Amino acid sequence: MSELTLRPGRAFSMVERNLLIYRHTWPVLLAEIFEPMMYLLAFGVGIGVLVGNVPGLADTTVSFPRFVAPALLATAAMNGAMNETTFNMYAKLATEKTYQAILTTPMSSRAVALGEVTWALLRGTIVSTTFLVAVSLIGLTGTWTALLVVPAALLIGATFASLGLVVVTLLRSWQDTQLIQLVMLPMFLFSTTFFPLSVYPKPVQWLVEALPLYHSIELVRACFLGTGWRHALIAIAYLVVLGLAALLVAVRRLDRTLRT
Amino acid sequence: MTTAPLIEARDLTKTYVTSEPYTAVKGIDFEVRPGEAFGVLGANGAGKSSTMRMIACVSPVTSGTLRILGMDAARDGERIRARLGVVPQDDTLDTELTVRENLLIYGRYFGIPWKALRERCDQLLAFSRLEDKGSQAVSTLSGGMRRRLTIARALINQPEILLLDEPTTGLDPQARHLLWERLFQLKEDGVTLLLTTHYMDEAEQLCDRLVVMDAGKIVAEGSPADLIERHSTREVLELRFAAHERQLMIDKCAGVTERVEVLPDRLVLYTGDGESTLAAVHALGVRPAGAFVRRSTLEDVFLTLTGRSLVE
Ligand SMILES: Nc1ncnc2c1ncn2[C@@H]1O[C@H](COP(=O)(O)OP(=O)(O)O)[C@@H](O)[C@H]1O
Ligand SMILES: [Mg+2]
């Protein structure tokens, strides 16, 4: 029975472990904040000068940088969470045997999984908050609902961290991690990051609408611009359901991988 | 002698479910009593680690029963693990953390408060002779130090039972002796030790009682002295021959003692009195290139029981 009780205390020791490590390696987080800033400068401002406002949107007054910034933030939340639970976790699972050592203590696979997801979230919050402050400072946010971007990024982080957990239990070798990139990059480019959905032909639109990053971006964009709330609700439902399902599958698979 | 055993295995079996299922532990029975040092002696692949991992409650039992500290390994894994110390065969130290951080965070997994942990850490670093290594990266430690740190880590929760899977494999003699000395200390302090090894000297030095494991089964059980007495003679005469007359000499020795083992590099004769057997061999006209009389060891017990040497 005791295996089934959820112990936040135990799971939190995974967060403590990561905090100990990040005391030495915190500059990694800076890199994660700079990456979306660079994209914003290069694409948002650069292309923005060329295209002016975004065509095909209901609200034609939205400038290109204001269109791209929330998408980059959603993507950063996704990448931060996925990196943590795929690359970093795979090292601990396959190479370092860190989890095997942890499971000789009263910690359960569930506590390990929840702990790593919690850490990915904490980290994601730091990144998204900093990014939000930065884009506000350059005047890209207009409404108070932009503050909702932080909880939205939290939800996105939780969903992708859980998805990453499933993925990590499927990896057979380091080569397989390249497949992750193979999925992530096109998803980044197609999920209305740089273009509104309406520029694609109908079949492509349906495909894009199935992507978790698309809904993440819609959610952050709604908060950021203060419009499109109906869409935001759909996105929330989608992310919650997907995240919970992924977490359930991940904990079971992780337990089977770790306890042979 | 009626104290309840701390560990009790009945018909304990482990089958790995891979593409073709493999049974590594084939229905073994044993008991470990409070305060003793209990050994599992066996060659590579005998199923020692599989057994240890089931006892550590990290590997599910396939069938049979396994009771530890009065609890069922299948149901109470979490509560059992809270009271065990585990030293796995391969070092699994956290390479992203320093020596001291390794101990601290491991204690956190047991839910020990930070304040108590800091104190305990200092004690354990002293115990494992790593006082001045606390802030170093794990990768800078020697093999012996890593092993001692792993043991220190396993002691963070003041376990009642310490499981050690091949604690000294791969260490040089000096590092081994230091480790043995630390294990003696723990035993004095009342910690029950359960260790696996493929070194017969380690088993003889450390274990009050042991089982000999071969191909997933227990083939003998007893104290080292018991086992030697039951499964070997008091003394052993080892003979080596020049290659060209080796076979001839071996043939001549046939029947000198009741038991003769032919090994790739030497001939082993089991006898109550080595010197008189050597005289008898000389009388038969056997001229060995080297002759050596010694006491029987667990190595001989293993050879008798399995027909193979412990370390290939
Ligand atoms: N996780 C596993 N999956 C499949 N087979 C395994 C696994 N672990 C061990 N084995 C097999 O079980 C047998 C016993 O292994 P092990 O218990 O490690 O023996 P020992 O520790 O005595 O060397 C070996 O043949 C080994 O290949
Ligand atoms: Mg082994």
Coordinates of C-alpha atoms and ligand atoms in Angstrom, one line a residue:
Chain A
M1 CA 0.0 0.0 0.0
S2 CA 2.7 2.4 1.0
E3 CA 4.1 2.3 -2.6
L4 CA 0.9 3.8 -3.8
T5 CA 0.8 6.8 -1.5
L6 CA 2.1 10.0 -3.0
R7 CA 4.9 11.5 -1.0
P8 CA 5.8 15.0 -2.1
G9 CA 8.6 15.0 0.5
R10 CA 10.3 12.1 -1.1
A11 CA 9.9 13.4 -4.7
F12 CA 11.2 16.7 -3.6
S13 CA 14.6 15.2 -2.8
M14 CA 15.1 14.8 -6.5
V15 CA 14.7 18.6 -6.8
E16 CA 17.2 19.0 -4.0
R17 CA 19.6 16.8 -5.9
N18 CA 19.2 19.0 -9.0
L19 CA 19.7 22.2 -6.9
L20 CA 22.9 20.8 -5.6
I21 CA 24.1 20.2 -9.1
Y22 CA 22.9 23.6 -10.4
R23 CA 24.9 25.3 -7.7
H24 CA 27.9 24.4 -9.9
T25 CA 26.3 24.6 -13.3
W26 CA 23.8 27.4 -13.2
P27 CA 25.1 29.2 -16.4
V28 CA 23.3 26.5 -18.4
L29 CA 20.1 28.2 -17.4
L30 CA 21.3 31.5 -18.8
A31 CA 21.9 29.8 -22.2
E32 CA 18.3 28.6 -22.1
I33 CA 17.0 32.1 -21.6
F34 CA 19.3 33.6 -24.3
E35 CA 18.3 31.2 -27.0
P36 CA 14.7 32.4 -27.4
M37 CA 15.9 36.0 -27.1
M38 CA 18.3 35.4 -30.0
Y39 CA 15.4 33.9 -32.1
L40 CA 13.3 36.9 -31.2
L41 CA 15.9 39.4 -32.3
A42 CA 16.8 37.5 -35.5
F43 CA 13.4 36.5 -36.7
G44 CA 11.0 38.7 -34.8
V45 CA 12.7 42.0 -35.3
G46 CA 14.6 41.1 -38.5
I47 CA 11.7 39.7 -40.5
G48 CA 9.3 42.0 -38.7
V49 CA 10.8 44.9 -40.4
L50 CA 10.1 43.2 -43.8
V51 CA 6.6 42.0 -43.1
G52 CA 5.2 44.7 -40.8
N53 CA 2.0 43.3 -39.3
V54 CA 0.9 39.7 -39.6
P55 CA -1.4 39.0 -42.4
G56 CA -4.2 36.5 -42.0
L57 CA -4.9 37.3 -38.3
A58 CA -8.3 38.6 -37.2
D59 CA -6.5 41.4 -35.4
T60 CA -4.4 43.0 -38.1
T61 CA -2.7 45.4 -35.8
V62 CA -0.5 42.7 -34.2
S63 CA 3.2 43.3 -35.1
F64 CA 5.4 40.4 -36.1
P65 CA 7.6 40.5 -33.0
R66 CA 4.4 40.4 -30.8
F67 CA 3.2 37.4 -32.8
V68 CA 6.5 35.5 -32.5
A69 CA 7.5 36.3 -28.9
P70 CA 4.8 34.1 -27.2
A71 CA 5.5 31.3 -29.6
L72 CA 9.2 31.4 -28.7
L73 CA 8.3 31.4 -25.0
A74 CA 6.1 28.3 -25.4
T75 CA 8.9 26.6 -27.3
A76 CA 11.4 27.5 -24.7
A77 CA 9.1 26.0 -22.0
M78 CA 8.8 22.9 -24.1
N79 CA 12.5 22.6 -24.8
G80 CA 13.6 23.2 -21.2
A81 CA 11.2 20.5 -20.0
M82 CA 12.0 18.0 -22.7
N83 CA 15.8 18.4 -22.4
E84 CA 15.5 17.7 -18.7
T85 CA 13.5 14.5 -19.0
T86 CA 15.1 13.2 -22.2
F87 CA 18.8 13.9 -22.6
N88 CA 19.6 14.5 -18.9
M89 CA 17.5 11.6 -17.7
Y90 CA 18.8 9.2 -20.3
A91 CA 22.4 9.9 -19.1
K92 CA 21.3 9.1 -15.5
L93 CA 19.3 6.0 -16.6
A94 CA 21.7 4.4 -19.0
T95 CA 25.2 5.7 -18.5
E96 CA 25.4 6.9 -14.9
K97 CA 23.0 4.4 -13.3
T98 CA 22.0 7.2 -10.9
Y99 CA 18.4 6.0 -10.7
Q100 CA 19.4 2.5 -10.0
A101 CA 21.3 3.8 -6.9
I102 CA 18.4 6.0 -5.9
L103 CA 16.0 3.0 -6.0
T104 CA 18.0 1.1 -3.4
T105 CA 16.6 3.8 -0.9
P106 CA 12.9 4.0 0.0
M107 CA 12.4 6.2 -3.1
S108 CA 10.0 4.7 -5.7
S109 CA 10.0 5.1 -9.4
R110 CA 7.0 7.3 -9.0
A111 CA 8.9 9.6 -6.7
V112 CA 11.8 9.8 -9.1
A113 CA 9.4 10.6 -12.0
L114 CA 7.4 13.2 -10.1
G115 CA 10.6 14.7 -8.7
E116 CA 12.2 15.1 -12.1
V117 CA 9.0 16.6 -13.6
T118 CA 8.8 19.0 -10.7
W119 CA 12.4 20.1 -11.3
A120 CA 11.7 20.6 -15.0
L121 CA 8.8 22.8 -14.0
L122 CA 10.8 24.9 -11.5
R123 CA 13.5 25.4 -14.1
G124 CA 10.9 26.3 -16.8
T125 CA 9.3 28.9 -14.5
I126 CA 12.6 30.6 -14.0
V127 CA 13.3 30.7 -17.8
S128 CA 9.8 31.8 -18.8
T129 CA 9.5 34.5 -16.1
T130 CA 12.9 35.9 -17.2
F131 CA 11.9 35.9 -20.8
L132 CA 8.6 37.5 -20.0
V133 CA 10.3 40.3 -18.1
A134 CA 12.7 40.8 -21.0
V135 CA 10.0 41.1 -23.7
S136 CA 8.0 43.4 -21.4
L137 CA 11.0 45.6 -21.0
I138 CA 11.3 46.0 -24.8
G139 CA 7.5 46.9 -24.9
L140 CA 6.1 43.8 -26.6
T141 CA 3.5 43.0 -23.9
G142 CA 0.4 45.2 -23.8
T143 CA -2.1 43.7 -21.4
W144 CA -2.1 42.5 -17.8
T145 CA -3.2 39.0 -19.0
A146 CA 0.4 38.6 -20.1
L147 CA 1.1 37.6 -16.5
L148 CA -0.9 34.4 -17.1
V149 CA 2.0 33.4 -19.4
V150 CA 3.8 32.1 -16.4
P151 CA 1.2 29.5 -15.2
A152 CA 0.6 28.7 -18.9
A153 CA 4.3 27.9 -19.3
L154 CA 4.1 25.8 -16.2
L155 CA 1.4 23.7 -17.7
I156 CA 3.3 23.4 -21.0
G157 CA 6.4 22.4 -19.0
A158 CA 4.5 19.7 -17.1
T159 CA 3.0 18.2 -20.2
F160 CA 6.3 18.1 -22.1
A161 CA 8.3 16.9 -19.2
S162 CA 5.9 13.9 -18.9
L163 CA 6.0 13.3 -22.6
G164 CA 9.8 13.3 -22.3
L165 CA 9.6 10.7 -19.6
V166 CA 7.8 8.4 -21.9
V167 CA 10.3 9.0 -24.6
V168 CA 13.3 8.4 -22.4
T169 CA 11.9 4.9 -21.5
L170 CA 11.7 4.2 -25.2
L171 CA 15.3 5.1 -26.1
R172 CA 17.5 2.2 -26.8
S173 CA 20.8 4.1 -27.4
W174 CA 22.3 7.5 -27.7
Q175 CA 21.7 7.4 -31.4
D176 CA 17.9 7.3 -30.7
T177 CA 18.1 10.8 -29.1
Q178 CA 18.6 12.2 -32.6
L179 CA 15.2 11.0 -33.5
I180 CA 13.9 13.4 -30.9
Q181 CA 15.4 16.3 -32.7
L182 CA 13.9 15.0 -35.9
V183 CA 10.5 15.4 -34.5
M184 CA 11.1 18.6 -32.4
L185 CA 12.5 20.8 -35.1
P186 CA 9.7 20.4 -37.7
M187 CA 7.2 20.8 -34.9
F188 CA 8.9 24.0 -33.9
L189 CA 8.7 25.4 -37.5
F190 CA 5.2 24.3 -38.2
S191 CA 3.3 25.1 -35.0
T192 CA 2.4 28.6 -36.0
T193 CA 5.6 29.9 -34.6
F194 CA 6.3 32.2 -37.4
F195 CA 3.2 32.0 -39.6
P196 CA -0.5 31.9 -38.7
L197 CA -2.4 28.7 -39.3
S198 CA -4.3 30.2 -42.2
V199 CA -1.3 30.2 -44.5
Y200 CA -1.3 26.4 -44.7
P201 CA -3.6 24.3 -46.9
K202 CA -6.5 22.6 -45.0
P203 CA -4.9 19.1 -44.6
V204 CA -1.7 20.6 -43.2
Q205 CA -3.8 22.7 -40.9
W206 CA -5.4 19.6 -39.4
L207 CA -2.0 18.1 -38.9
V208 CA -0.7 21.2 -37.2
E209 CA -3.8 21.3 -35.0
A210 CA -2.9 17.9 -33.6
L211 CA 0.6 19.0 -32.4
P212 CA 1.0 19.7 -28.7
L213 CA 3.3 22.6 -29.4
Y214 CA 0.6 24.2 -31.5
H215 CA -1.8 24.2 -28.6
S216 CA 1.0 25.4 -26.3
I217 CA 1.7 28.4 -28.5
E218 CA -2.1 29.2 -28.9
L219 CA -2.3 29.2 -25.1
V220 CA 0.6 31.5 -24.5
R221 CA -0.4 33.7 -27.4
A222 CA -3.9 34.2 -26.0
C223 CA -2.4 35.2 -22.6
F224 CA 0.1 37.4 -24.3
L225 CA -2.2 39.2 -26.7
G226 CA -5.3 39.1 -24.5
T227 CA -7.5 37.5 -27.3
G228 CA -8.4 34.0 -28.4
W229 CA -9.6 32.7 -25.1
R230 CA -11.9 30.0 -26.5
H231 CA -8.8 28.5 -28.1
A232 CA -6.9 28.8 -24.9
L233 CA -9.5 26.7 -23.0
I234 CA -9.2 24.0 -25.7
A235 CA -5.4 24.1 -25.3
I236 CA -5.6 23.8 -21.6
A237 CA -7.8 20.7 -21.8
Y238 CA -5.6 19.2 -24.5
L239 CA -2.4 19.7 -22.4
V240 CA -3.8 18.5 -19.2
V241 CA -5.2 15.3 -20.7
L242 CA -2.0 14.6 -22.7
G243 CA 0.2 15.3 -19.7
L244 CA -1.6 13.1 -17.3
A245 CA -1.8 10.2 -19.7
A246 CA 1.9 10.5 -20.5
L247 CA 2.7 10.6 -16.8
L248 CA 0.8 7.5 -16.1
V249 CA 2.4 5.6 -18.9
A250 CA 5.8 7.0 -18.0
V251 CA 5.8 5.9 -14.4
R252 CA 4.8 2.3 -15.3
R253 CA 7.4 2.1 -18.0
L254 CA 10.1 3.6 -15.9
D255 CA 9.4 1.2 -13.1
R256 CA 9.7 -1.7 -15.5
T257 CA 12.9 -0.3 -16.9
L258 CA 14.5 0.2 -13.5
R259 CA 13.3 -2.9 -11.7
T260 CA 14.4 -5.9 -13.7
Chain B
M1 CA 20.1 -19.8 19.0
T2 CA 16.3 -19.4 18.5
T3 CA 16.4 -15.7 17.4
A4 CA 14.3 -15.1 14.3
P5 CA 16.3 -14.8 11.1
L6 CA 16.7 -11.4 9.6
I7 CA 16.5 -12.7 6.1
E8 CA 14.7 -15.9 5.2
A9 CA 14.5 -17.2 1.6
R10 CA 12.4 -20.2 0.6
D11 CA 12.5 -21.6 -2.8
L12 CA 13.6 -18.2 -4.0
T13 CA 13.6 -18.0 -7.8
K14 CA 14.5 -15.3 -10.3
T15 CA 13.6 -15.5 -14.0
Y16 CA 14.5 -12.6 -16.3
V17 CA 11.9 -12.0 -18.9
T18 CA 14.0 -11.3 -22.0
S19 CA 13.6 -12.5 -25.6
E20 CA 14.3 -16.0 -24.1
P21 CA 13.5 -16.2 -20.4
Y22 CA 16.5 -17.0 -18.3
T23 CA 16.4 -18.4 -14.8
A24 CA 19.3 -17.0 -12.9
V25 CA 18.3 -18.2 -9.4
K26 CA 16.7 -21.6 -9.2
G27 CA 14.8 -22.1 -5.9
I28 CA 17.3 -21.4 -3.2
D29 CA 16.8 -21.6 0.6
F30 CA 18.8 -19.8 3.3
E31 CA 18.6 -17.8 6.5
V32 CA 20.7 -14.9 7.7
R33 CA 20.7 -14.5 11.5
P34 CA 21.1 -11.2 13.4
G35 CA 24.7 -10.1 13.9
E36 CA 26.4 -12.6 11.6
A37 CA 28.5 -12.1 8.5
F38 CA 26.9 -14.3 5.9
G39 CA 28.6 -15.0 2.6
V40 CA 27.5 -16.1 -0.9
L41 CA 30.5 -17.6 -2.6
G42 CA 30.3 -18.4 -6.3
A43 CA 31.9 -17.9 -9.7
N44 CA 30.8 -15.3 -12.3
G45 CA 27.3 -15.9 -13.4
A46 CA 26.3 -18.1 -10.5
G47 CA 23.4 -15.8 -9.6
K48 CA 24.9 -13.9 -6.7
S49 CA 23.9 -10.4 -7.9
S50 CA 20.5 -11.5 -8.9
T51 CA 20.0 -12.9 -5.3
M52 CA 21.3 -9.7 -3.7
R53 CA 19.2 -7.4 -5.9
M54 CA 16.0 -9.4 -4.8
I55 CA 17.1 -9.0 -1.2
A56 CA 17.6 -5.3 -1.7
C57 CA 14.0 -5.1 -3.0
V58 CA 15.1 -3.6 -6.3
S59 CA 14.4 -6.7 -8.4
P60 CA 11.1 -8.4 -8.1
V61 CA 11.0 -12.0 -6.8
T62 CA 9.7 -14.3 -9.5
S63 CA 8.6 -17.1 -7.2
G64 CA 9.2 -18.4 -3.7
T65 CA 9.1 -16.3 -0.6
L66 CA 11.6 -13.8 0.7
R67 CA 11.1 -12.3 4.1
I68 CA 13.4 -9.5 5.4
L69 CA 13.2 -8.0 8.9
G70 CA 10.0 -9.8 9.3
M71 CA 8.4 -8.3 6.2
D72 CA 7.6 -9.6 2.7
A73 CA 10.0 -8.4 0.0
A74 CA 7.2 -8.4 -2.6
R75 CA 4.8 -6.2 -0.5
D76 CA 6.9 -4.0 1.8
G77 CA 9.8 -3.1 -0.4
E78 CA 9.8 0.6 0.6
R79 CA 9.8 -0.1 4.3
I80 CA 12.4 -2.8 4.0
R81 CA 14.7 -0.6 2.0
A82 CA 14.5 2.1 4.7
R83 CA 16.3 -0.3 7.0
L84 CA 18.9 -1.7 4.6
G85 CA 22.3 -0.5 3.3
V86 CA 23.1 -1.5 -0.2
V87 CA 26.6 -1.7 -1.9
P88 CA 25.9 -2.8 -5.4
Q89 CA 28.5 -4.6 -7.5
D90 CA 29.1 -1.7 -9.8
D91 CA 29.8 1.7 -8.2
T92 CA 26.8 3.9 -8.7
L93 CA 28.0 7.0 -7.1
D94 CA 26.5 10.3 -8.3
T95 CA 29.2 11.6 -10.6
E96 CA 27.5 15.0 -10.9
L97 CA 28.0 15.6 -7.1
T98 CA 31.0 15.9 -4.8
V99 CA 31.9 13.2 -2.3
R100 CA 30.1 15.0 0.6
E101 CA 27.1 15.9 -1.6
N102 CA 26.8 12.2 -2.5
L103 CA 26.3 11.3 1.2
L104 CA 24.0 14.3 1.9
I105 CA 21.6 13.7 -1.0
Y106 CA 21.5 9.9 -0.4
G107 CA 20.4 10.7 3.1
R108 CA 17.7 12.9 1.8
Y109 CA 16.3 10.0 -0.2
F110 CA 15.7 8.3 3.2
G111 CA 14.0 11.5 4.4
I112 CA 16.7 12.3 7.0
P113 CA 16.6 16.0 8.0
W114 CA 19.5 18.1 6.7
K115 CA 20.7 19.0 10.2
A116 CA 21.1 15.4 11.3
L117 CA 22.7 14.6 7.9
R118 CA 25.5 17.1 8.2
E119 CA 26.7 15.5 11.4
R120 CA 26.3 12.0 10.1
C121 CA 28.3 12.9 7.0
D122 CA 31.3 14.0 9.0
Q123 CA 31.2 10.7 11.0
L124 CA 30.9 8.6 7.8
L125 CA 33.7 10.5 6.0
A126 CA 35.9 9.8 9.0
F127 CA 34.8 6.2 9.2
S128 CA 35.7 5.7 5.5
R129 CA 39.0 7.6 5.8
L130 CA 37.8 10.2 3.4
E131 CA 37.8 13.2 5.7
D132 CA 39.9 15.4 3.4
K133 CA 38.1 14.4 0.2
G134 CA 34.7 15.8 1.0
S135 CA 34.7 18.6 -1.5
Q136 CA 36.3 16.6 -4.4
A137 CA 34.6 15.3 -7.4
V138 CA 33.9 11.5 -7.3
S139 CA 35.9 11.0 -10.4
T140 CA 39.1 12.0 -8.6
L141 CA 38.8 9.0 -6.2
S142 CA 40.8 5.8 -6.5
G143 CA 38.9 2.5 -6.8
G144 CA 39.3 1.7 -3.1
M145 CA 38.1 5.2 -2.1
R146 CA 35.1 4.9 -4.3
R147 CA 34.2 1.6 -2.7
R148 CA 34.6 3.1 0.8
L149 CA 32.4 6.0 -0.2
T150 CA 29.8 3.6 -1.5
I151 CA 29.9 1.8 1.8
A152 CA 29.7 5.1 3.7
R153 CA 26.7 6.0 1.6
A154 CA 25.0 2.7 2.4
L155 CA 25.5 3.4 6.1
I156 CA 23.8 6.8 6.0
N157 CA 20.5 5.4 7.4
Q158 CA 22.2 3.3 10.1
P159 CA 21.0 0.1 8.5
E160 CA 20.4 -3.1 10.4
I161 CA 21.6 -5.2 7.5
L162 CA 24.4 -4.2 5.0
L163 CA 24.4 -5.9 1.6
L164 CA 27.7 -6.0 -0.2
D165 CA 27.9 -7.3 -3.7
E166 CA 31.6 -8.2 -4.4
P167 CA 32.9 -5.4 -2.2
T168 CA 36.6 -5.8 -3.1
T169 CA 36.6 -7.0 -6.7
G170 CA 39.1 -5.1 -8.7
L171 CA 40.9 -3.6 -5.7
D172 CA 44.6 -4.0 -5.0
P173 CA 45.6 -5.9 -1.8
Q174 CA 46.2 -2.9 0.3
A175 CA 42.8 -1.4 -0.5
R176 CA 41.2 -4.7 0.1
H177 CA 42.7 -5.0 3.6
L178 CA 41.6 -1.5 4.5
L179 CA 38.1 -2.4 3.4
W180 CA 38.0 -5.7 5.3
E181 CA 39.2 -3.9 8.4
R182 CA 36.2 -1.4 8.1
L183 CA 33.8 -4.3 7.6
F184 CA 35.1 -6.0 10.8
Q185 CA 34.5 -2.7 12.6
L186 CA 30.9 -2.7 11.4
K187 CA 30.4 -6.3 12.5
E188 CA 31.7 -5.4 15.9
D189 CA 29.1 -2.6 16.0
G190 CA 26.4 -5.2 15.5
V191 CA 25.6 -4.7 11.8
T192 CA 24.5 -7.9 10.0
L193 CA 26.6 -8.3 6.9
L194 CA 25.5 -10.2 3.8
L195 CA 28.2 -10.3 1.1
T196 CA 28.9 -12.0 -2.1
T197 CA 32.4 -12.8 -3.3
H198 CA 34.3 -15.0 -5.7
Y199 CA 37.5 -14.7 -3.5
M200 CA 37.9 -17.6 -1.2
D201 CA 40.2 -15.6 1.1
E202 CA 37.6 -13.0 1.5
A203 CA 34.9 -15.5 2.4
E204 CA 37.3 -17.2 4.9
Q205 CA 38.3 -13.9 6.4
L206 CA 35.0 -12.2 6.8
C207 CA 32.2 -14.8 6.9
D208 CA 30.8 -16.7 9.9
R209 CA 28.7 -18.7 7.6
L210 CA 28.4 -19.0 3.9
V211 CA 26.6 -20.7 1.0
V212 CA 28.4 -21.9 -2.1
M213 CA 26.3 -21.0 -5.2
D214 CA 26.7 -22.6 -8.6
A215 CA 24.5 -22.1 -11.7
G216 CA 21.6 -20.6 -9.7
K217 CA 21.6 -23.2 -6.9
I218 CA 23.1 -23.5 -3.5
V219 CA 25.4 -26.5 -3.4
A220 CA 26.7 -26.3 0.2
E221 CA 26.2 -24.3 3.4
G222 CA 28.2 -23.9 6.6
S223 CA 31.0 -22.1 8.3
P224 CA 34.3 -22.0 6.4
A225 CA 35.9 -24.5 8.7
D226 CA 32.8 -26.8 8.4
L227 CA 32.8 -26.7 4.7
I228 CA 36.5 -27.5 4.4
E229 CA 36.1 -30.4 6.8
R230 CA 33.1 -31.8 5.1
H231 CA 34.1 -31.3 1.5
S232 CA 37.9 -31.5 1.5
T233 CA 40.8 -33.1 3.2
R234 CA 43.0 -31.5 5.8
E235 CA 45.9 -30.9 3.5
V236 CA 46.5 -30.5 -0.2
L237 CA 49.6 -31.4 -2.3
E238 CA 50.0 -29.5 -5.5
L239 CA 52.4 -30.7 -8.2
R240 CA 53.6 -29.0 -11.3
F241 CA 55.3 -30.8 -14.2
A242 CA 57.4 -30.0 -17.2
A243 CA 55.1 -30.0 -20.2
H244 CA 56.8 -32.9 -22.1
E245 CA 56.3 -35.5 -19.3
R246 CA 53.2 -34.0 -17.8
Q247 CA 50.8 -36.7 -18.9
L248 CA 53.1 -39.6 -18.0
M249 CA 53.6 -38.2 -14.5
I250 CA 49.9 -37.6 -14.1
D251 CA 49.2 -41.2 -15.0
K252 CA 51.8 -42.4 -12.4
C253 CA 50.1 -40.4 -9.6
A254 CA 46.7 -42.0 -10.2
G255 CA 45.5 -43.7 -7.1
V256 CA 48.1 -42.2 -4.7
T257 CA 45.2 -40.4 -2.9
E258 CA 41.5 -41.1 -3.0
R259 CA 40.9 -37.8 -4.8
V260 CA 43.1 -36.3 -7.5
E261 CA 42.1 -33.2 -9.5
V262 CA 43.8 -32.4 -12.8
L263 CA 43.9 -28.7 -13.5
P264 CA 45.3 -27.0 -16.6
D265 CA 48.4 -25.9 -14.8
R266 CA 48.8 -28.3 -11.9
L267 CA 47.8 -31.6 -10.3
V268 CA 46.0 -31.4 -6.9
L269 CA 46.1 -34.3 -4.5
Y270 CA 43.8 -34.3 -1.5
T271 CA 45.4 -35.9 1.6
G272 CA 45.4 -35.9 5.4
D273 CA 49.1 -35.5 5.4
G274 CA 50.9 -33.7 2.5
E275 CA 54.4 -34.6 3.4
S276 CA 53.9 -38.4 3.5
T277 CA 51.9 -38.2 0.2
L278 CA 54.8 -36.3 -1.4
A279 CA 57.2 -39.1 -0.2
A280 CA 54.8 -41.7 -1.6
V281 CA 54.8 -39.8 -4.9
H282 CA 58.6 -39.7 -5.0
A283 CA 58.7 -43.4 -4.3
L284 CA 56.7 -44.0 -7.4
G285 CA 59.4 -42.3 -9.4
V286 CA 57.4 -39.1 -10.0
R287 CA 59.8 -36.1 -10.4
P288 CA 57.7 -32.9 -10.2
A289 CA 59.1 -29.6 -11.3
G290 CA 57.4 -28.0 -8.3
A291 CA 55.7 -29.4 -5.2
F292 CA 53.8 -27.5 -2.6
V293 CA 51.9 -28.7 0.5
R294 CA 49.2 -26.4 2.0
R295 CA 46.1 -26.4 4.1
S296 CA 42.8 -27.0 2.3
T297 CA 40.8 -23.8 1.5
L298 CA 37.4 -22.9 0.3
E299 CA 38.8 -23.0 -3.2
D300 CA 39.2 -26.7 -2.8
V301 CA 35.7 -27.0 -1.5
F302 CA 34.5 -25.2 -4.5
L303 CA 36.5 -27.4 -6.8
T304 CA 35.1 -30.5 -5.1
L305 CA 31.6 -29.3 -5.4
T306 CA 31.6 -27.9 -8.9
G307 CA 34.6 -29.4 -10.6
R308 CA 35.8 -25.9 -11.6
S309 CA 38.0 -23.2 -10.0
L310 CA 36.4 -20.1 -8.6
V311 CA 38.3 -17.6 -10.7
E312 CA 38.8 -18.6 -14.3
Ligands
LIG1 N1 18.8 -8.0 -16.1 C1 19.1 -9.2 -16.6 N2 18.5 -9.6 -17.7 C2 18.8 -10.9 -18.2 N3 19.7 -11.7 -17.7 C3 20.4 -11.3 -16.6 C4 20.1 -10.0 -16.0 N4 21.0 -9.9 -14.9 C5 21.7 -11.0 -14.9 N5 21.4 -11.9 -15.9 C6 21.9 -13.2 -16.1 O1 21.8 -14.0 -15.0 C7 22.9 -14.8 -14.7 C8 23.4 -14.6 -13.3 O2 23.9 -13.3 -13.2 P1 24.3 -12.6 -11.8 O3 23.2 -12.8 -10.8 O4 24.8 -11.3 -12.1 O5 25.5 -13.6 -11.4 P2 26.8 -13.2 -10.5 O6 26.5 -12.0 -9.7 O7 27.0 -14.5 -9.6 O8 28.0 -13.1 -11.4 C9 23.9 -14.4 -15.7 O9 23.9 -15.5 -16.7 C10 23.4 -13.1 -16.3 O10 23.7 -13.0 -17.7
MG2 MG 27.6 -10.3 -9.7

